[in-house]
Amino acid sequence: MMCLSYRSSKRLSALALIASIASACGDDDANDAAGGSGGGTGVAGSGGSSGSAGASGSAGSGGSPVSVEPDPLKDCGVAASPAVPELRLEQVVTGLEQPIYVTQVRGDAARLFVVEKPGRIRVVRDGALVAAPFLSIGAVSDRGQEMGLLGLAFHPDYSNNGRFYVYYSTIINGTHFSRIAEYRVSSGSPDVADAASERVLLEVQQPEDNHNGGNLEFGPDGYLYIGLGDGGGGGDQHGSTGNGQNLGTLLGKILRIDVDGMGAGPLQAYAIPNGNAAIDGALPEIWSYGLRNPWRYSFDPCTGDMYIGDVGQGEIEEVDFEPAGVSGRNYGWRLMEGDSCFNPNNGCNAATQNLVLPVAQYDHDTGQSITGGYVYRGPAIPNLRGTYLYADFQSARFFALRMAGGSVAQQQVEITDNINPGGDVEAISSFGQDSAGEVYVVSFNGSVYRIVPE
């Protein structure tokens, strides 16, 4: 498969530019879990042109080309064998409080950053948990099982500007809001953020305490993608069509904004990139819609394709696939749950209503709260390259799937007996990926694991 490279429209330096290329459970009453509190990419829209980055970048001020190291994540090689190799989960750190996400700053291989749901970001340096939090946010409310500090994304140029973004639940005058805010690292220590630097970008009022989504990811285009659930409750009973199908609300959507611009949104705190959903009546931030609770989505760092784990209602958990650069897709909720009609419960037509059906799904005999994962692109397990890995929070079952050219190349297969025999690692609240493409697993019970070869 040919590997794509992307050029951001922002005026980053050549090196920074290359660096930028770099659940609600299904049964709302009985099975809601913190790990289910929730999960494309504009590549060549007019807001950001596509291009390729080779061994030398653009000319510097002296006219000489800037030499850059090859990006390991852009190696599009895939496993020669369709079989998933023998794997195991190697514990990286424990002693965390309700961890819900793990990530790494590009180029900083010594540190992992772990999000704790009560409102803290922790640093793991060389395998050891740093005692003091990187950031503690006092405004976080986790009064509901699915509320709290839910998302974290570092700016593609973080090494130069020190900016990062968080998604958290907060209470304003007794009302629940989801808040997306920018912070900066402190000038005194790379392991400490400046708690006073908060700049609020967006606040979205929530009708319920569950189905908050909460994922943040910078796409290959350099823009920030924000996942929001349908507003909570069972069956998306919000208005005549539900929030998922209502283009006049940000709920039940994936949003896409430019954090380096200003002038858009209620707080005028960001810009709207060109290429978002071009649908009459759609709010300008909307990238895609028809989602119930996108609990973790991610981009394949090689192809730019997006994979979304969307938590189901009472019967089906699903994986949605979005080819790089395709906006305006309707993933069906609440018209459909997976590939089945939901509301109305008969007569829905995915084809005539332009609904995008999942590329994989499983029923509630298998699991009840999907946790979306990552496409493996690391060097440690060559026979896993190009494979999308994901799991279920409630059942601790693991799955693998492989796409090629926008189609399913290898159907979903359960790999629990391979990677998690006996289900010893439980409550899979998230996955994560480091700068090299290695993939991590987060247990809400307090630990982070790395996927390694057996």
Coordinates of N, CA and C in Angstrom, one line a residue, residues 183-384:
Y183 N -4.2 24.3 27.6 CA -3.2 24.6 28.7 C -1.9 24.7 28.1
R184 N -0.9 25.2 28.9 CA 0.5 25.2 28.5 C 1.4 24.6 29.5
V185 N 2.5 24.0 29.1 CA 3.4 23.5 30.1 C 4.1 24.7 30.8
S186 N 4.5 24.5 32.0 CA 5.1 25.6 32.8 C 6.5 25.9 32.2
S187 N 7.0 27.0 32.5 CA 8.4 27.4 32.1 C 9.5 26.8 33.0
G188 N 9.0 26.3 34.2 CA 10.0 25.8 35.1 C 10.4 24.3 35.0
S189 N 9.4 23.5 34.5 CA 9.6 22.0 34.5 C 8.8 21.4 33.4
P190 N 9.4 20.5 32.6 CA 8.6 19.8 31.6 C 7.6 18.8 32.1
D191 N 7.7 18.5 33.4 CA 6.8 17.6 34.1 C 5.7 18.3 34.8
V192 N 5.6 19.6 34.6 CA 4.5 20.4 35.3 C 3.9 21.3 34.4
A193 N 2.6 21.3 34.3 CA 1.8 22.3 33.4 C 1.5 23.5 34.2
D194 N 1.3 24.6 33.5 CA 0.9 25.9 34.1 C -0.6 25.8 34.4
A195 N -1.1 25.6 35.6 CA -2.5 25.4 35.9 C -3.3 26.7 35.7
A196 N -2.6 27.8 35.7 CA -3.3 29.1 35.5 C -3.4 29.5 34.0
S197 N -2.9 28.7 33.1 CA -2.8 29.0 31.7 C -4.1 28.6 30.9
E198 N -5.1 28.1 31.6 CA -6.3 27.6 30.9 C -6.9 28.6 30.0
R199 N -7.2 28.2 28.8 CA -8.0 29.0 27.8 C -9.1 28.1 27.3
V200 N -10.3 28.5 27.7 CA -11.5 27.6 27.3 C -11.8 27.9 25.8
L201 N -11.9 26.8 25.0 CA -12.2 26.9 23.6 C -13.7 26.7 23.4
L202 N -14.3 25.8 24.1 CA -15.7 25.4 23.8 C -16.3 24.8 25.0
E203 N -17.6 25.1 25.3 CA -18.4 24.4 26.3 C -19.7 24.0 25.7
V204 N -20.1 22.7 25.9 CA -21.3 22.1 25.3 C -22.2 21.7 26.5
Q205 N -23.4 22.2 26.5 CA -24.3 21.8 27.6 C -24.8 20.4 27.4
Q206 N -24.8 19.6 28.5 CA -25.2 18.2 28.4 C -26.5 17.9 29.1
P207 N -27.5 17.3 28.4 CA -28.8 17.0 29.1 C -28.7 15.9 30.1
E208 N -27.7 15.0 30.0 CA -27.6 13.9 31.0 C -26.2 13.9 31.4
D209 N -25.9 12.9 32.3 CA -24.5 12.8 32.8 C -23.7 11.7 32.1
N210 N -24.4 10.9 31.2 CA -23.6 9.9 30.5 C -23.5 10.2 29.0
H211 N -22.9 9.4 28.3 CA -22.6 9.5 26.8 C -22.0 10.8 26.5
N212 N -20.8 11.1 27.1 CA -20.1 12.3 26.9 C -19.1 12.2 25.8
G213 N -18.8 11.0 25.3 CA -17.7 10.9 24.3 C -16.4 11.3 25.1
G214 N -15.7 12.3 24.7 CA -14.5 12.8 25.4 C -13.2 12.6 24.8
N215 N -13.1 12.0 23.6 CA -11.8 11.8 22.9 C -11.4 13.1 22.2
L216 N -10.1 13.3 22.3 CA -9.5 14.4 21.5 C -8.3 13.8 20.7
E217 N -8.2 14.1 19.4 CA -7.1 13.7 18.6 C -6.8 14.7 17.6
F218 N -5.5 15.0 17.4 CA -5.1 15.9 16.2 C -5.0 14.9 15.0
G219 N -5.6 15.4 13.9 CA -5.5 14.6 12.7 C -4.3 14.8 12.0
P220 N -4.0 14.1 10.9 CA -2.8 14.3 10.1 C -2.8 15.7 9.4
D221 N -4.0 16.3 9.4 CA -4.1 17.7 8.8 C -3.7 18.8 9.8
G222 N -3.4 18.4 11.1 CA -3.0 19.4 12.1 C -4.2 20.0 12.8
Y223 N -5.4 19.6 12.5 CA -6.6 20.1 13.2 C -7.1 19.2 14.3
L224 N -7.8 19.8 15.3 CA -8.2 19.0 16.5 C -9.6 18.4 16.2
Y225 N -9.7 17.1 16.4 CA -11.0 16.4 16.3 C -11.5 16.1 17.7
I226 N -12.8 16.3 17.9 CA -13.5 16.3 19.2 C -14.6 15.3 19.1
G227 N -14.7 14.3 20.0 CA -15.8 13.3 20.0 C -16.8 13.6 21.0
L228 N -18.1 13.8 20.7 CA -19.2 14.0 21.6 C -20.2 13.0 21.5
G229 N -20.7 12.4 22.6 CA -21.8 11.5 22.6 C -23.2 12.2 22.4
D230 N -24.2 11.4 22.4 CA -25.5 11.9 22.0 C -26.3 12.7 23.1
G231 N -25.6 12.8 24.2 CA -26.3 13.6 25.3 C -26.8 12.7 26.5
G232 N -26.8 11.4 26.3 CA -27.1 10.5 27.4 C -28.5 10.0 27.4
G233 N -28.8 9.3 28.5 CA -30.1 8.6 28.6 C -30.1 7.4 27.7
G234 N -31.2 6.7 27.6 CA -31.3 5.6 26.7 C -32.0 5.9 25.4
G235 N -31.5 5.4 24.3 CA -32.3 5.6 23.0 C -32.3 6.9 22.4
D236 N -31.4 7.9 22.9 CA -31.3 9.2 22.3 C -32.7 9.9 22.2
Q237 N -33.3 10.0 23.3 CA -34.7 10.6 23.3 C -34.6 12.1 23.4
H238 N -33.9 12.7 22.5 CA -33.7 14.2 22.5 C -34.3 14.7 21.2
G239 N -35.5 15.4 21.3 CA -36.1 15.9 20.1 C -36.7 14.9 19.3
S240 N -37.2 15.3 18.1 CA -37.9 14.4 17.3 C -37.1 13.4 16.6
T241 N -35.8 13.7 16.4 CA -34.9 12.8 15.6 C -33.8 12.2 16.5
G242 N -33.6 12.8 17.7 CA -32.4 12.4 18.5 C -31.3 13.3 18.1
N243 N -30.4 13.5 19.1 CA -29.2 14.4 18.8 C -28.3 13.9 17.7
G244 N -28.2 12.6 17.6 CA -27.3 12.0 16.7 C -27.6 12.5 15.2
Q245 N -28.8 12.6 14.9 CA -29.2 13.0 13.6 C -29.6 14.5 13.4
N246 N -29.5 15.2 14.5 CA -29.8 16.7 14.5 C -28.5 17.5 14.2
L247 N -28.4 18.1 13.1 CA -27.2 18.8 12.7 C -27.2 20.2 13.3
G248 N -28.2 20.5 14.1 CA -28.2 21.8 14.8 C -27.7 21.7 16.2
T249 N -27.1 20.5 16.6 CA -26.5 20.4 17.9 C -25.1 19.7 17.7
L250 N -24.2 20.0 18.6 CA -22.9 19.3 18.5 C -22.8 17.9 19.1
L251 N -23.9 17.6 19.8 CA -24.0 16.2 20.4 C -24.2 15.1 19.4
G252 N -23.5 14.0 19.7 CA -23.6 12.9 18.7 C -22.8 13.0 17.5
K253 N -21.7 13.8 17.6 CA -20.9 14.2 16.4 C -19.4 14.0 16.7
I254 N -18.6 14.1 15.6 CA -17.2 14.4 15.7 C -17.0 15.7 15.1
L255 N -16.3 16.6 15.9 CA -16.1 18.0 15.4 C -14.7 18.1 15.0
R256 N -14.4 19.2 14.2 CA -13.1 19.5 13.7 C -12.8 21.0 13.7
I257 N -11.8 21.4 14.5 CA -11.6 22.8 14.6 C -10.1 23.1 14.5
D258 N -9.8 24.4 14.2 CA -8.4 24.9 14.1 C -8.1 25.6 15.3
V259 N -7.3 25.0 16.2 CA -7.0 25.7 17.5 C -5.9 26.8 17.3
D260 N -5.4 26.9 16.1 CA -4.4 28.0 15.9 C -5.0 29.3 15.4
G261 N -6.4 29.2 15.2 CA -7.1 30.4 14.7 C -8.1 30.9 15.7
M262 N -8.8 31.9 15.4 CA -9.7 32.6 16.3 C -11.0 33.0 15.5
G263 N -12.0 33.4 16.2 CA -13.2 34.0 15.6 C -14.4 33.1 15.4
A264 N -14.3 31.8 15.8 CA -15.5 30.9 15.6 C -15.9 30.4 17.0
G265 N -17.1 29.9 17.1 CA -17.6 29.3 18.3 C -18.1 30.4 19.2
P266 N -18.9 30.0 20.2 CA -19.5 31.0 21.2 C -18.4 31.9 21.8
L267 N -17.2 31.3 22.1 CA -16.2 32.1 22.7 C -15.2 32.7 21.8
Q268 N -15.4 32.5 20.4 CA -14.6 33.0 19.4 C -13.1 32.6 19.6
A269 N -13.0 31.3 20.1 CA -11.6 30.9 20.5 C -10.9 30.0 19.6
Y270 N -11.5 29.7 18.4 CA -10.9 28.8 17.4 C -11.4 29.2 16.1
A271 N -10.8 28.6 15.0 CA -11.3 28.8 13.7 C -11.9 27.6 13.1
I272 N -12.7 27.7 12.0 CA -13.3 26.6 11.3 C -12.5 26.3 10.1
P273 N -11.9 25.1 10.0 CA -11.2 24.7 8.8 C -12.2 24.5 7.6
N274 N -11.7 24.8 6.4 CA -12.5 24.4 5.2 C -12.5 22.9 5.1
G275 N -13.6 22.4 4.6 CA -13.7 20.9 4.4 C -14.5 20.2 5.4
N276 N -15.1 20.9 6.4 CA -16.0 20.2 7.3 C -17.3 19.8 6.6
A277 N -18.2 19.2 7.3 CA -19.4 18.6 6.7 C -20.2 19.7 5.9
A278 N -20.3 19.5 4.6 CA -21.0 20.5 3.8 C -22.4 20.1 3.6
I279 N -23.2 20.2 4.7 CA -24.6 19.8 4.7 C -25.4 21.0 5.1
D280 N -26.5 21.3 4.5 CA -27.4 22.4 4.8 C -27.8 22.2 6.3
G281 N -27.7 23.3 7.0 CA -28.2 23.3 8.4 C -27.2 22.7 9.4
A282 N -26.0 22.2 9.0 CA -25.0 21.7 9.9 C -24.2 22.8 10.5
L283 N -24.0 22.7 11.8 CA -23.2 23.6 12.5 C -21.7 23.5 11.9
P284 N -21.0 24.6 11.9 CA -19.8 24.6 11.1 C -18.7 23.7 11.7
E285 N -18.8 23.4 13.0 CA -17.8 22.5 13.6 C -17.9 21.1 13.3
I286 N -19.1 20.7 12.7 CA -19.4 19.2 12.5 C -18.5 18.7 11.4
W287 N -17.9 17.5 11.7 CA -17.1 16.8 10.7 C -17.9 15.6 10.3
S288 N -18.4 14.8 11.3 CA -19.3 13.6 11.0 C -20.3 13.5 12.1
Y289 N -21.4 12.7 11.8 CA -22.5 12.6 12.8 C -23.1 11.2 12.8
G290 N -24.2 11.1 13.6 CA -24.9 9.8 13.7 C -24.2 8.9 14.6
L291 N -23.6 9.4 15.7 CA -22.8 8.6 16.7 C -23.5 8.6 18.0
R292 N -23.5 7.5 18.7 CA -24.2 7.4 20.0 C -23.2 7.8 21.1
N293 N -22.0 7.1 21.1 CA -21.1 7.5 22.1 C -19.7 7.0 21.7
P294 N -19.0 7.9 20.9 CA -17.7 7.4 20.3 C -16.6 7.4 21.4
W295 N -16.5 6.2 22.0 CA -15.5 6.0 23.1 C -14.2 5.5 22.5
R296 N -13.4 6.4 22.1 CA -12.1 6.3 21.5 C -12.1 6.0 20.0
Y297 N -11.6 7.0 19.3 CA -11.3 6.9 17.9 C -9.9 7.2 17.7
S298 N -9.3 6.9 16.6 CA -7.9 7.1 16.3 C -7.7 7.2 14.8
F299 N -6.5 7.7 14.4 CA -6.1 7.8 13.0 C -5.0 6.8 12.8
D300 N -5.1 6.0 11.7 CA -3.9 5.2 11.3 C -2.8 6.2 10.9
P301 N -1.7 6.2 11.6 CA -0.7 7.2 11.3 C -0.1 7.1 9.9
C302 N -0.3 6.0 9.3 CA 0.3 5.8 8.0 C -0.7 6.3 6.9
T303 N -1.9 5.8 6.9 CA -2.9 6.1 5.9 C -3.7 7.4 6.2
G304 N -3.9 7.8 7.4 CA -4.8 8.9 7.8 C -6.2 8.4 8.0
D305 N -6.5 7.2 7.8 CA -7.9 6.7 8.0 C -8.3 6.7 9.5
M306 N -9.5 7.0 9.7 CA -10.0 7.0 11.1 C -10.8 5.8 11.4
Y307 N -10.6 5.3 12.7 CA -11.4 4.1 13.2 C -12.1 4.6 14.5
I308 N -13.4 4.3 14.5 CA -14.2 4.8 15.6 C -14.9 3.6 16.3
G309 N -14.7 3.5 17.7 CA -15.5 2.6 18.5 C -16.7 3.3 19.0
D310 N -17.9 2.9 18.5 CA -19.1 3.6 18.9 C -19.9 2.6 19.8
V311 N -20.2 3.0 21.0 CA -20.9 2.2 22.0 C -22.4 2.0 21.6
G312 N -22.9 0.8 21.7 CA -24.2 0.6 21.3 C -25.2 0.7 22.4
Q313 N -26.5 0.5 22.1 CA -27.6 0.7 23.0 C -27.8 -0.6 23.8
G314 N -28.6 -1.5 23.3 CA -29.0 -2.7 24.0 C -28.5 -4.0 23.3
E315 N -28.0 -3.9 22.1 CA -27.7 -5.1 21.4 C -26.3 -5.2 20.7
I316 N -25.8 -4.1 20.1 CA -24.7 -4.1 19.2 C -23.6 -3.1 19.5
E317 N -22.4 -3.5 19.5 CA -21.2 -2.6 19.6 C -20.6 -2.6 18.2
E318 N -20.1 -1.4 17.8 CA -19.6 -1.3 16.4 C -18.3 -0.6 16.3
V319 N -17.6 -0.9 15.2 CA -16.4 -0.2 14.7 C -16.8 0.5 13.4
D320 N -16.7 1.8 13.3 CA -16.9 2.6 12.1 C -15.6 3.0 11.5
F321 N -15.5 3.0 10.2 CA -14.3 3.3 9.5 C -14.5 4.5 8.6
E322 N -13.6 5.4 8.6 CA -13.7 6.7 7.8 C -12.4 6.8 7.0
P323 N -12.5 6.7 5.6 CA -11.3 7.0 4.8 C -10.8 8.4 5.0
A324 N -9.5 8.5 4.9 CA -8.8 9.8 5.1 C -9.5 10.9 4.3
G325 N -9.8 12.0 4.9 CA -10.3 13.2 4.2 C -11.7 13.2 3.9
V326 N -12.5 12.2 4.3 CA -13.9 12.2 3.9 C -14.8 12.7 5.1
S327 N -15.4 13.9 4.9 CA -16.2 14.4 5.9 C -17.7 14.2 5.6
G328 N -18.6 14.6 6.5 CA -20.0 14.6 6.3 C -20.7 13.2 6.4
R329 N -19.9 12.2 6.9 CA -20.5 10.8 6.9 C -21.5 10.7 8.1
N330 N -22.6 10.0 7.8 CA -23.6 9.7 8.8 C -23.6 8.3 9.2
Y331 N -23.2 8.0 10.5 CA -23.0 6.6 11.0 C -24.2 6.0 11.5
G332 N -25.4 6.7 11.4 CA -26.6 6.0 11.5 C -27.4 6.2 12.8
W333 N -26.8 6.4 13.9 CA -27.5 6.5 15.2 C -28.4 7.7 15.2
R334 N -29.7 7.7 15.6 CA -30.4 6.6 16.2 C -31.3 5.8 15.3
L335 N -31.1 6.1 14.0 CA -31.8 5.3 13.0 C -31.4 3.8 13.0
M336 N -30.1 3.6 13.3 CA -29.6 2.3 13.3 C -28.7 2.1 14.5
E337 N -28.7 0.9 15.0 CA -27.7 0.4 15.9 C -26.9 -0.7 15.3
G338 N -25.7 -0.4 15.0 CA -24.9 -1.3 14.1 C -25.6 -1.4 12.7
D339 N -25.8 -2.6 12.2 CA -26.4 -2.7 10.9 C -27.9 -3.0 11.0
S340 N -28.5 -2.7 12.2 CA -29.9 -3.0 12.4 C -30.7 -1.8 12.6
C341 N -32.0 -1.8 12.2 CA -32.8 -0.6 12.4 C -33.1 -0.5 13.9
F342 N -33.1 0.8 14.4 CA -33.4 1.0 15.8 C -34.6 1.9 16.0
N343 N -34.6 3.1 15.5 CA -35.7 4.0 15.6 C -35.9 4.8 14.3
P344 N -36.9 4.5 13.5 CA -37.9 3.5 13.7 C -37.3 2.1 13.6
N345 N -38.0 1.1 14.2 CA -37.4 -0.2 14.3 C -37.7 -1.1 13.1
N346 N -38.3 -0.5 12.1 CA -38.5 -1.2 10.8 C -38.6 -0.1 9.7
G347 N -38.2 -0.5 8.5 CA -38.3 0.4 7.4 C -37.2 1.3 7.2
C348 N -36.1 1.3 8.0 CA -35.0 2.1 7.8 C -34.2 1.6 6.6
N349 N -33.6 2.5 5.8 CA -32.9 2.1 4.6 C -31.5 2.8 4.6
A350 N -30.5 2.0 4.9 CA -29.2 2.6 5.0 C -28.7 3.2 3.7
A351 N -29.1 2.6 2.6 CA -28.6 3.1 1.3 C -29.3 4.4 0.9
T352 N -30.6 4.4 1.0 CA -31.3 5.6 0.5 C -31.1 6.8 1.5
Q353 N -30.8 6.5 2.7 CA -30.6 7.5 3.7 C -29.1 7.9 3.9
N354 N -28.3 7.3 3.0 CA -26.8 7.6 3.0 C -26.2 7.3 4.3
L355 N -26.5 6.2 4.9 CA -25.9 5.9 6.2 C -24.7 5.0 6.0
V356 N -23.7 5.2 6.8 CA -22.5 4.4 6.7 C -22.5 3.3 7.7
L357 N -22.5 2.0 7.3 CA -22.6 0.9 8.2 C -21.3 0.5 8.8
P358 N -21.2 -0.1 9.9 CA -19.9 -0.4 10.5 C -19.2 -1.5 9.7
V359 N -17.9 -1.5 9.9 CA -17.0 -2.5 9.3 C -16.9 -3.7 10.1
A360 N -17.3 -3.6 11.4 CA -17.2 -4.7 12.3 C -18.2 -4.4 13.5
Q361 N -18.7 -5.5 14.0 CA -19.7 -5.3 15.2 C -19.7 -6.6 16.0
Y362 N -20.2 -6.6 17.2 CA -20.4 -7.8 18.0 C -21.6 -7.5 18.9
D363 N -22.3 -8.6 19.3 CA -23.5 -8.5 20.1 C -23.2 -8.5 21.6
H364 N -24.2 -8.3 22.4 CA -24.0 -8.2 23.8 C -23.9 -9.5 24.6
D365 N -23.8 -10.6 23.8 CA -23.3 -11.8 24.4 C -21.8 -11.8 24.5
T366 N -21.2 -11.0 23.7 CA -19.7 -10.9 23.6 C -19.2 -9.8 24.5
G367 N -19.9 -8.6 24.5 CA -19.4 -7.5 25.3 C -20.5 -6.4 25.2
Q368 N -20.4 -5.4 26.1 CA -21.5 -4.4 26.1 C -21.0 -3.0 26.1
S369 N -19.7 -2.8 25.9 CA -19.1 -1.4 25.9 C -17.8 -1.4 25.1
I370 N -17.8 -1.1 23.9 CA -16.6 -1.1 23.1 C -15.7 0.0 23.5
T371 N -14.4 -0.3 23.4 CA -13.3 0.6 23.6 C -12.5 0.6 22.4
G372 N -12.6 1.7 21.6 CA -11.8 1.8 20.4 C -10.3 1.8 20.6
G373 N -9.5 1.3 19.6 CA -8.1 1.2 19.8 C -7.3 1.9 18.7
Y374 N -6.2 1.3 18.3 CA -5.3 1.8 17.3 C -4.8 0.8 16.3
V375 N -4.4 1.3 15.1 CA -3.8 0.5 14.1 C -2.3 0.4 14.6
Y376 N -1.8 -0.9 14.7 CA -0.4 -1.1 15.2 C 0.5 -0.7 14.0
R377 N 1.5 0.2 14.3 CA 2.5 0.5 13.3 C 3.9 0.5 13.9
G378 N 4.1 -0.2 15.1 CA 5.4 -0.2 15.7 C 6.3 -1.2 15.1
P379 N 7.6 -1.1 15.5 CA 8.6 -2.1 15.0 C 8.8 -3.4 15.8
A380 N 8.2 -3.4 17.0 CA 8.5 -4.5 17.9 C 7.8 -5.8 17.4
I381 N 6.7 -5.7 16.7 CA 5.9 -6.9 16.3 C 5.6 -6.8 14.8
P382 N 6.5 -7.1 14.0 CA 6.3 -6.9 12.5 C 5.1 -7.6 12.0
N383 N 4.7 -8.7 12.5 CA 3.6 -9.5 12.0 C 2.3 -8.9 12.5
L384 N 2.3 -7.8 13.2 CA 1.1 -7.2 13.7 C 0.8 -5.9 12.9

